[in-house]
Amino acid sequence: MTVDVRVPEELSARVPAEQRGPGLDRDAVRLLVSRGTEVTHHDFPELPRLLRAGDLLVVNTSPTLAAAVDGRIGHARVVVHFSTRGDDGRWAVELREPDGRGTSRARTGTRTRTEVVLPGGGRLVLEEPLSPRGERLWWARAAGAAVPEVLREHGRPIRYSYTERDQPLSVYQTVFALPAPDGSGSAEMPSAARPFTARTVTELVSRGVQFAPVTLHTGVASAQAHEPPYPERFAVPAASARLIDAARAGGGRVIAVGTTAVRAVESAVGAVRAARGWTDLVVTPERGVRVVDGLLTGLHEPEASHLLMLEAVAGRPAVERAYDEALRGLYLWHEFGDVHLLLREEGPHAANRCGNSR
């Protein structure tokens, strides 16, 4: 069971912060801070003053892909959401259909060997469902065109119905994004890092806060509540593993920027080590977190895997209190919305790190 959240439609962030008024930058969002059940309200540019020297921010360097591509099955128009690149060159994809409003809706009736004609003359053949849990995502093989080229030439960022209009890909890239040599990336933006600017990073570094880059290429999120994430490719470099272990040994806090960063480092636990591969880890309160002491994240709809991760980091009472405050304070939701910093309660009454094994 997770936190019961009912988000009014008017609290959906429809455009990026920098488009809401003249002179604004992407850091013009609000910052809700939870320390246990104590909640305070801030603006994002205050973040450097809320952290301390010795803290370490773990950031996801995955770039956002222009992952939505128009195609055809016979005479029917479809929208292909490219989710995840497999080790064998296939892509996990979701087939959707245009909804007439510039976005798309779920498509039913997809079958093995379905062929999708892509722009530029390529085609995509669906081979098998990604998981026995359902047929939302399929492994598909491209022919006649390389998928990274199709995305570069014909793709656009995945857009959801609560947003006002299409946006250029640059709007979906974070300041930490690095291109992947094989064209991999995230189908959806690692959005917790979106408010960071070069100015914020510089101020954090000047105050003694360090950064540890990791990579986790996130796939297409499910519109169905309570569907756990599918396996995703991740990498924790050796240098970042050393930074994480040094911060922990020195009494600094390890704060993940985004649930994707949590999933990456918690997949390389123990004395954190360099690791890469695929992770199907779902962080729950029962499993606990073994590396992170805090999490900077967006405000999530009542979708189990994300909110359960927040509970694992801060505890259910903290998450309930924070979301009550976010609703009362009219914070904005989704990838262009406001952000939430959850820190472990410190002091003699603080709970021990669940499942910690050093």
Tab-separated table of C-alpha atoms in Angstrom:
chain	number	residue	atom	x	y	z
A	1	MET	CA	0.000	0.000	0.000
A	2	THR	CA	1.304	3.453	-0.853
A	3	VAL	CA	0.459	7.079	-0.246
A	4	ASP	CA	-3.048	8.074	-1.356
A	5	VAL	CA	-2.646	11.089	-3.662
A	6	ARG	CA	-5.332	12.831	-5.708
A	7	VAL	CA	-3.735	15.494	-7.868
A	8	PRO	CA	-6.061	18.173	-9.287
A	9	GLU	CA	-5.676	18.666	-13.025
A	10	GLU	CA	-4.764	22.335	-12.560
A	11	LEU	CA	-1.597	21.317	-10.683
A	12	SER	CA	-0.076	19.687	-13.776
A	13	ALA	CA	2.876	21.720	-15.068
A	14	ARG	CA	1.932	22.344	-18.688
A	15	VAL	CA	5.056	24.193	-19.878
A	16	PRO	CA	8.671	24.422	-18.667
A	17	ALA	CA	9.431	26.965	-15.939
A	18	GLU	CA	11.389	29.241	-18.287
A	19	GLN	CA	8.302	29.676	-20.482
A	20	ARG	CA	6.036	30.881	-17.675
A	21	GLY	CA	7.252	34.453	-17.694
A	22	PRO	CA	9.949	36.818	-18.981
A	23	GLY	CA	13.416	36.515	-17.484
A	24	LEU	CA	12.864	33.063	-15.986
A	25	ASP	CA	15.323	30.171	-16.186
A	26	ARG	CA	14.667	26.475	-15.705
A	27	ASP	CA	15.521	26.840	-12.000
A	28	ALA	CA	12.383	28.959	-11.443
A	29	VAL	CA	10.598	26.149	-9.625
A	30	ARG	CA	9.709	25.609	-5.999
A	31	LEU	CA	11.539	23.241	-3.674
A	32	LEU	CA	9.748	21.328	-0.931
A	33	VAL	CA	12.183	20.015	1.713
A	34	SER	CA	11.378	17.119	4.063
A	35	ARG	CA	13.532	16.288	7.072
A	36	GLY	CA	11.577	13.470	8.613
A	37	THR	CA	8.067	14.870	9.023
A	38	GLU	CA	9.327	18.467	9.205
A	39	VAL	CA	8.525	20.267	5.948
A	40	THR	CA	9.842	23.623	4.752
A	41	HIS	CA	9.191	25.593	1.564
A	42	HIS	CA	11.911	27.091	-0.642
A	43	ASP	CA	12.805	28.105	-4.177
A	44	PHE	CA	15.178	25.832	-6.082
A	45	PRO	CA	18.072	28.354	-6.220
A	46	GLU	CA	18.270	27.986	-2.421
A	47	LEU	CA	19.474	24.381	-2.774
A	48	PRO	CA	23.208	25.145	-2.286
A	49	ARG	CA	22.424	26.737	1.077
A	50	LEU	CA	20.361	23.736	2.160
A	51	LEU	CA	23.203	21.268	1.618
A	52	ARG	CA	26.588	21.221	3.337
A	53	ALA	CA	30.231	20.646	2.509
A	54	GLY	CA	30.931	16.942	2.160
A	55	ASP	CA	27.527	16.105	0.707
A	56	LEU	CA	27.516	14.217	-2.590
A	57	LEU	CA	24.891	14.494	-5.321
A	58	VAL	CA	24.515	11.414	-7.529
A	59	VAL	CA	23.339	12.517	-10.987
A	60	ASN	CA	22.129	10.618	-14.037
A	61	THR	CA	23.982	11.474	-17.263
A	62	SER	CA	21.534	9.699	-19.571
A	63	PRO	CA	20.430	11.949	-22.451
A	64	THR	CA	16.774	12.169	-23.411
A	65	LEU	CA	15.930	10.718	-26.811
A	66	ALA	CA	13.518	12.051	-29.407
A	67	ALA	CA	11.779	8.734	-28.788
A	68	ALA	CA	8.352	9.273	-30.426
A	69	VAL	CA	8.163	8.504	-34.148
A	70	ASP	CA	5.144	8.438	-36.465
A	71	GLY	CA	4.609	5.256	-38.469
A	72	ARG	CA	2.006	3.187	-40.284
A	73	ILE	CA	0.592	-0.302	-39.993
A	74	GLY	CA	-1.058	-0.751	-43.364
A	75	HIS	CA	-3.163	2.394	-43.748
A	76	ALA	CA	-3.454	3.023	-40.001
A	77	ARG	CA	-1.371	5.741	-38.388
A	78	VAL	CA	0.536	4.780	-35.247
A	79	VAL	CA	3.038	6.421	-32.929
A	80	VAL	CA	6.047	4.344	-31.905
A	81	HIS	CA	7.581	5.084	-28.506
A	82	PHE	CA	11.120	3.693	-28.525
A	83	SER	CA	11.826	2.642	-24.942
A	84	THR	CA	15.019	0.650	-24.457
A	85	ARG	CA	17.846	-0.625	-26.665
A	86	GLY	CA	18.638	-4.291	-26.052
A	87	ASP	CA	22.090	-5.870	-26.138
A	88	ASP	CA	21.120	-7.763	-29.305
A	89	GLY	CA	20.279	-4.598	-31.242
A	90	ARG	CA	16.519	-4.883	-30.822
A	91	TRP	CA	14.482	-2.102	-29.235
A	92	ALA	CA	11.687	-2.354	-26.730
A	93	VAL	CA	8.840	-0.280	-28.177
A	94	GLU	CA	5.299	0.702	-27.330
A	95	LEU	CA	2.805	1.151	-30.166
A	96	ARG	CA	0.237	3.897	-29.649
A	97	GLU	CA	-2.238	5.748	-31.841
A	98	PRO	CA	-2.715	9.493	-32.373
A	99	ASP	CA	-5.443	11.025	-30.219
A	100	GLY	CA	-6.068	14.069	-32.420
A	101	ARG	CA	-4.670	16.467	-29.797
A	102	GLY	CA	-0.986	16.155	-30.599
A	103	THR	CA	-0.464	13.317	-28.128
A	104	SER	CA	-1.333	9.615	-28.259
A	105	ARG	CA	-3.349	6.927	-26.520
A	106	ALA	CA	-2.844	3.225	-25.839
A	107	ARG	CA	-3.313	0.918	-28.810
A	108	THR	CA	-4.797	-2.543	-28.516
A	109	GLY	CA	-4.579	-5.607	-30.722
A	110	THR	CA	-0.820	-5.657	-31.301
A	111	ARG	CA	0.412	-9.110	-32.407
A	112	THR	CA	3.661	-10.914	-33.124
A	113	ARG	CA	5.074	-10.135	-36.576
A	114	THR	CA	3.229	-6.823	-36.771
A	115	GLU	CA	5.180	-4.636	-39.194
A	116	VAL	CA	5.427	-0.874	-38.810
A	117	VAL	CA	6.608	1.296	-41.707
A	118	LEU	CA	8.847	4.075	-40.394
A	119	PRO	CA	9.573	7.452	-42.039
A	120	GLY	CA	12.521	7.323	-44.414
A	121	GLY	CA	11.688	3.837	-45.638
A	122	GLY	CA	12.701	1.740	-42.656
A	123	ARG	CA	10.453	-0.777	-40.992
A	124	LEU	CA	10.019	-2.322	-37.587
A	125	VAL	CA	8.920	-5.918	-36.955
A	126	LEU	CA	7.523	-6.861	-33.553
A	127	GLU	CA	8.944	-10.165	-32.329
A	128	GLU	CA	7.766	-10.859	-28.771
A	129	PRO	CA	6.378	-9.094	-25.692
A	130	LEU	CA	9.035	-7.724	-23.374
A	131	SER	CA	7.479	-9.390	-20.365
A	132	PRO	CA	4.861	-12.038	-19.568
A	133	ARG	CA	3.229	-9.362	-17.373
A	134	GLY	CA	1.581	-7.854	-20.411
A	135	GLU	CA	1.844	-6.752	-24.032
A	136	ARG	CA	2.365	-3.013	-23.616
A	137	LEU	CA	6.045	-3.194	-24.606
A	138	TRP	CA	7.433	-5.406	-27.377
A	139	TRP	CA	10.896	-6.353	-28.546
A	140	ALA	CA	11.140	-5.212	-32.173
A	141	ARG	CA	13.831	-5.391	-34.805
A	142	ALA	CA	14.476	-2.573	-37.258
A	143	ALA	CA	15.340	-3.145	-40.908
A	144	GLY	CA	16.321	-0.692	-43.617
A	145	ALA	CA	17.275	2.062	-41.152
A	146	ALA	CA	19.277	2.471	-37.952
A	147	VAL	CA	17.043	3.473	-35.048
A	148	PRO	CA	19.362	6.259	-33.740
A	149	GLU	CA	19.239	7.859	-37.207
A	150	VAL	CA	15.452	7.537	-37.367
A	151	LEU	CA	15.152	9.230	-33.972
A	152	ARG	CA	17.537	12.044	-34.942
A	153	GLU	CA	15.821	12.741	-38.255
A	154	HIS	CA	12.166	12.002	-37.525
A	155	GLY	CA	11.716	11.688	-33.762
A	156	ARG	CA	10.334	14.082	-31.199
A	157	PRO	CA	10.254	13.904	-27.409
A	158	ILE	CA	7.459	11.846	-25.901
A	159	ARG	CA	4.722	14.235	-24.856
A	160	TYR	CA	1.884	13.598	-22.446
A	161	SER	CA	-1.641	14.953	-22.582
A	162	TYR	CA	-1.259	17.317	-19.609
A	163	THR	CA	1.363	19.394	-21.460
A	164	GLU	CA	0.342	22.359	-23.566
A	165	ARG	CA	2.368	21.819	-26.729
A	166	ASP	CA	5.341	20.041	-28.303
A	167	GLN	CA	8.736	21.202	-27.084
A	168	PRO	CA	12.187	20.994	-28.701
A	169	LEU	CA	14.457	18.205	-27.502
A	170	SER	CA	16.733	20.727	-25.763
A	171	VAL	CA	13.963	21.406	-23.238
A	172	TYR	CA	14.187	17.756	-22.148
A	173	GLN	CA	17.977	17.598	-21.731
A	174	THR	CA	19.446	18.147	-18.285
A	175	VAL	CA	22.693	19.976	-17.633
A	176	PHE	CA	24.268	16.572	-16.820
A	177	ALA	CA	23.257	14.764	-20.046
A	178	LEU	CA	26.050	13.136	-22.079
A	179	PRO	CA	25.537	11.496	-25.492
A	180	ALA	CA	25.936	7.718	-25.577
A	181	PRO	CA	28.193	6.337	-28.352
A	182	ASP	CA	25.630	3.680	-29.339
A	183	GLY	CA	22.699	6.098	-29.488
A	184	SER	CA	21.134	4.858	-26.268
A	185	GLY	CA	19.418	7.205	-23.878
A	186	SER	CA	16.248	7.709	-21.905
A	187	ALA	CA	12.826	7.563	-23.467
A	188	GLU	CA	11.704	9.982	-20.778
A	189	MET	CA	13.743	12.766	-19.230
A	190	PRO	CA	15.507	12.124	-15.890
A	191	SER	CA	13.464	15.112	-14.795
A	192	ALA	CA	14.632	15.620	-11.205
A	193	ALA	CA	17.804	17.210	-12.584
A	194	ARG	CA	15.987	19.552	-14.948
A	195	PRO	CA	16.058	22.626	-12.632
A	196	PHE	CA	19.868	22.523	-12.337
A	197	THR	CA	21.735	25.230	-14.231
A	198	ALA	CA	25.463	25.803	-14.648
A	199	ARG	CA	25.098	28.580	-12.068
A	200	THR	CA	23.594	26.204	-9.496
A	201	VAL	CA	26.265	23.561	-10.114
A	202	THR	CA	29.032	26.138	-9.741
A	203	GLU	CA	27.632	27.396	-6.443
A	204	LEU	CA	27.241	23.879	-5.087
A	205	VAL	CA	30.841	23.007	-5.949
A	206	SER	CA	32.079	26.253	-4.398
A	207	ARG	CA	30.340	25.237	-1.155
A	208	GLY	CA	32.038	21.836	-1.053
A	209	VAL	CA	29.271	19.687	-2.526
A	210	GLN	CA	30.531	17.064	-4.986
A	211	PHE	CA	28.890	15.260	-7.904
A	212	ALA	CA	29.035	11.554	-8.786
A	213	PRO	CA	27.794	10.772	-12.314
A	214	VAL	CA	26.001	7.493	-13.007
A	215	THR	CA	23.898	6.389	-15.956
A	216	LEU	CA	20.502	4.741	-16.100
A	217	HIS	CA	18.581	4.800	-19.358
A	218	THR	CA	14.951	4.987	-18.333
A	219	GLY	CA	12.274	3.419	-20.491
A	220	VAL	CA	8.713	4.398	-21.274
A	221	ALA	CA	6.657	4.823	-18.108
A	222	SER	CA	3.434	2.917	-17.743
A	223	ALA	CA	0.088	4.641	-17.749
A	224	GLN	CA	-1.135	1.714	-15.659
A	225	ALA	CA	-0.774	2.235	-11.903
A	226	HIS	CA	1.264	-0.273	-9.933
A	227	GLU	CA	3.227	-1.689	-12.872
A	228	PRO	CA	6.840	-2.090	-11.705
A	229	PRO	CA	9.627	-0.801	-13.939
A	230	TYR	CA	11.044	-3.087	-16.586
A	231	PRO	CA	14.790	-3.891	-16.618
A	232	GLU	CA	16.867	-0.857	-17.545
A	233	ARG	CA	20.518	-0.486	-18.487
A	234	PHE	CA	22.766	1.229	-15.942
A	235	ALA	CA	26.404	2.024	-15.223
A	236	VAL	CA	28.182	3.181	-12.070
A	237	PRO	CA	31.758	4.219	-13.001
A	238	ALA	CA	34.627	3.310	-10.690
A	239	ALA	CA	35.368	6.980	-9.956
A	240	SER	CA	31.774	7.565	-8.846
A	241	ALA	CA	31.825	4.431	-6.679
A	242	ARG	CA	34.923	5.786	-4.932
A	243	LEU	CA	33.289	9.182	-4.408
A	244	ILE	CA	30.207	7.548	-2.881
A	245	ASP	CA	32.221	5.384	-0.502
A	246	ALA	CA	34.434	8.340	0.472
A	247	ALA	CA	31.413	10.525	1.225
A	248	ARG	CA	29.870	7.835	3.403
A	249	ALA	CA	33.134	7.213	5.235
A	250	GLY	CA	33.601	10.948	5.810
A	251	GLY	CA	30.139	11.569	7.223
A	252	GLY	CA	28.755	13.284	4.131
A	253	ARG	CA	25.269	12.597	2.864
A	254	VAL	CA	24.752	10.733	-0.412
A	255	ILE	CA	21.780	12.386	-2.118
A	256	ALA	CA	20.412	10.928	-5.334
A	257	VAL	CA	19.069	13.323	-7.941
A	258	GLY	CA	16.095	11.371	-9.202
A	259	THR	CA	14.692	7.906	-8.695
A	260	THR	CA	16.820	6.702	-11.627
A	261	ALA	CA	19.998	7.585	-9.714
A	262	VAL	CA	18.702	5.648	-6.700
A	263	ARG	CA	18.034	2.615	-8.845
A	264	ALA	CA	21.539	2.750	-10.339
A	265	VAL	CA	23.538	3.053	-7.105
A	266	GLU	CA	21.316	0.671	-5.158
A	267	SER	CA	22.020	-1.893	-7.895
A	268	ALA	CA	25.743	-1.673	-7.068
A	269	VAL	CA	25.540	-1.902	-3.287
A	270	GLY	CA	27.792	-3.245	-0.572
A	271	ALA	CA	30.875	-1.139	-0.572
A	272	VAL	CA	29.624	0.586	-3.720
A	273	ARG	CA	31.551	-0.777	-6.668
A	274	ALA	CA	31.831	-0.084	-10.338
A	275	ALA	CA	29.028	-1.919	-12.080
A	276	ARG	CA	27.174	-1.974	-15.365
A	277	GLY	CA	24.493	-4.070	-16.958
A	278	TRP	CA	20.752	-4.407	-16.482
A	279	THR	CA	18.798	-3.845	-13.311
A	280	ASP	CA	15.302	-4.979	-12.443
A	281	LEU	CA	15.601	-3.650	-8.887
A	282	VAL	CA	12.446	-2.244	-7.322
A	283	VAL	CA	13.257	-0.271	-4.160
A	284	THR	CA	10.579	-0.805	-1.525
A	285	PRO	CA	10.324	-0.013	2.194
A	286	GLU	CA	10.798	-3.716	2.907
A	287	ARG	CA	14.027	-3.840	0.919
A	288	GLY	CA	15.169	-0.424	2.137
A	289	VAL	CA	18.011	1.699	0.801
A	290	ARG	CA	21.626	0.880	1.545
A	291	VAL	CA	23.480	3.750	-0.086
A	292	VAL	CA	21.464	6.966	-0.277
A	293	ASP	CA	20.657	9.306	2.600
A	294	GLY	CA	18.405	11.587	0.606
A	295	LEU	CA	16.578	12.044	-2.658
A	296	LEU	CA	15.802	15.031	-4.850
A	297	THR	CA	12.843	14.156	-7.036
A	298	GLY	CA	9.739	15.462	-8.708
A	299	LEU	CA	6.232	15.096	-7.369
A	300	HIS	CA	4.860	11.729	-8.398
A	301	GLU	CA	1.388	10.512	-9.188
A	302	PRO	CA	0.191	7.563	-7.055
A	303	GLU	CA	2.269	5.035	-9.017
A	304	ALA	CA	3.601	2.347	-6.735
A	305	SER	CA	7.256	1.939	-7.629
A	306	HIS	CA	8.177	5.631	-7.293
A	307	LEU	CA	6.289	6.383	-4.100
A	308	LEU	CA	7.461	3.145	-2.514
A	309	MET	CA	11.016	4.268	-3.222
A	310	LEU	CA	10.323	7.582	-1.478
A	311	GLU	CA	8.974	5.667	1.514
A	312	ALA	CA	12.124	3.517	1.531
A	313	VAL	CA	14.277	6.642	1.728
A	314	ALA	CA	12.297	8.774	4.186
A	315	GLY	CA	9.499	6.663	5.667
A	316	ARG	CA	5.778	6.696	5.008
A	317	PRO	CA	4.891	9.447	7.556
A	318	ALA	CA	7.394	11.822	5.918
A	319	VAL	CA	6.030	11.174	2.429
A	320	GLU	CA	2.405	11.565	3.546
A	321	ARG	CA	3.167	14.842	5.312
A	322	ALA	CA	5.132	16.197	2.354
A	323	TYR	CA	2.430	15.380	-0.178
A	324	ASP	CA	-0.239	16.936	2.008
A	325	GLU	CA	1.896	20.090	2.110
A	326	ALA	CA	2.528	19.981	-1.652
A	327	LEU	CA	-1.193	19.813	-2.377
A	328	ARG	CA	-1.994	22.506	0.165
A	329	GLY	CA	0.772	24.721	-1.224
A	330	LEU	CA	-0.350	24.218	-4.855
A	331	TYR	CA	2.975	22.768	-5.992
A	332	LEU	CA	3.151	21.744	-9.649
A	333	TRP	CA	3.453	18.083	-10.700
A	334	HIS	CA	5.195	16.167	-13.489
A	335	GLU	CA	8.446	16.668	-15.400
A	336	PHE	CA	8.149	20.459	-15.746
A	337	GLY	CA	6.921	20.885	-12.187
A	338	ASP	CA	8.365	21.595	-8.759
A	339	VAL	CA	10.788	19.355	-6.883
A	340	HIS	CA	11.023	17.672	-3.506
A	341	LEU	CA	14.153	17.097	-1.414
A	342	LEU	CA	13.778	14.258	1.086
A	343	LEU	CA	16.487	14.007	3.734
A	344	ARG	CA	16.771	11.401	6.433
A	345	GLU	CA	15.872	12.607	9.890
A	346	GLU	CA	19.098	13.129	11.821
A	347	GLY	CA	19.841	12.936	15.518
A	348	PRO	CA	19.324	10.368	18.281
A	349	HIS	CA	15.767	9.539	17.224
A	350	ALA	CA	16.523	8.995	13.560
A	351	ALA	CA	15.881	5.561	12.148
A	352	ASN	CA	18.869	3.472	11.119
A	353	ARG	CA	19.552	3.024	7.419
A	354	CYS	CA	17.390	0.089	6.448
A	355	GLY	CA	19.324	-2.980	5.316
A	356	ASN	CA	22.671	-1.175	5.542
A	357	SER	CA	25.643	-3.409	4.833
A	358	ARG	CA	29.035	-1.798	4.649
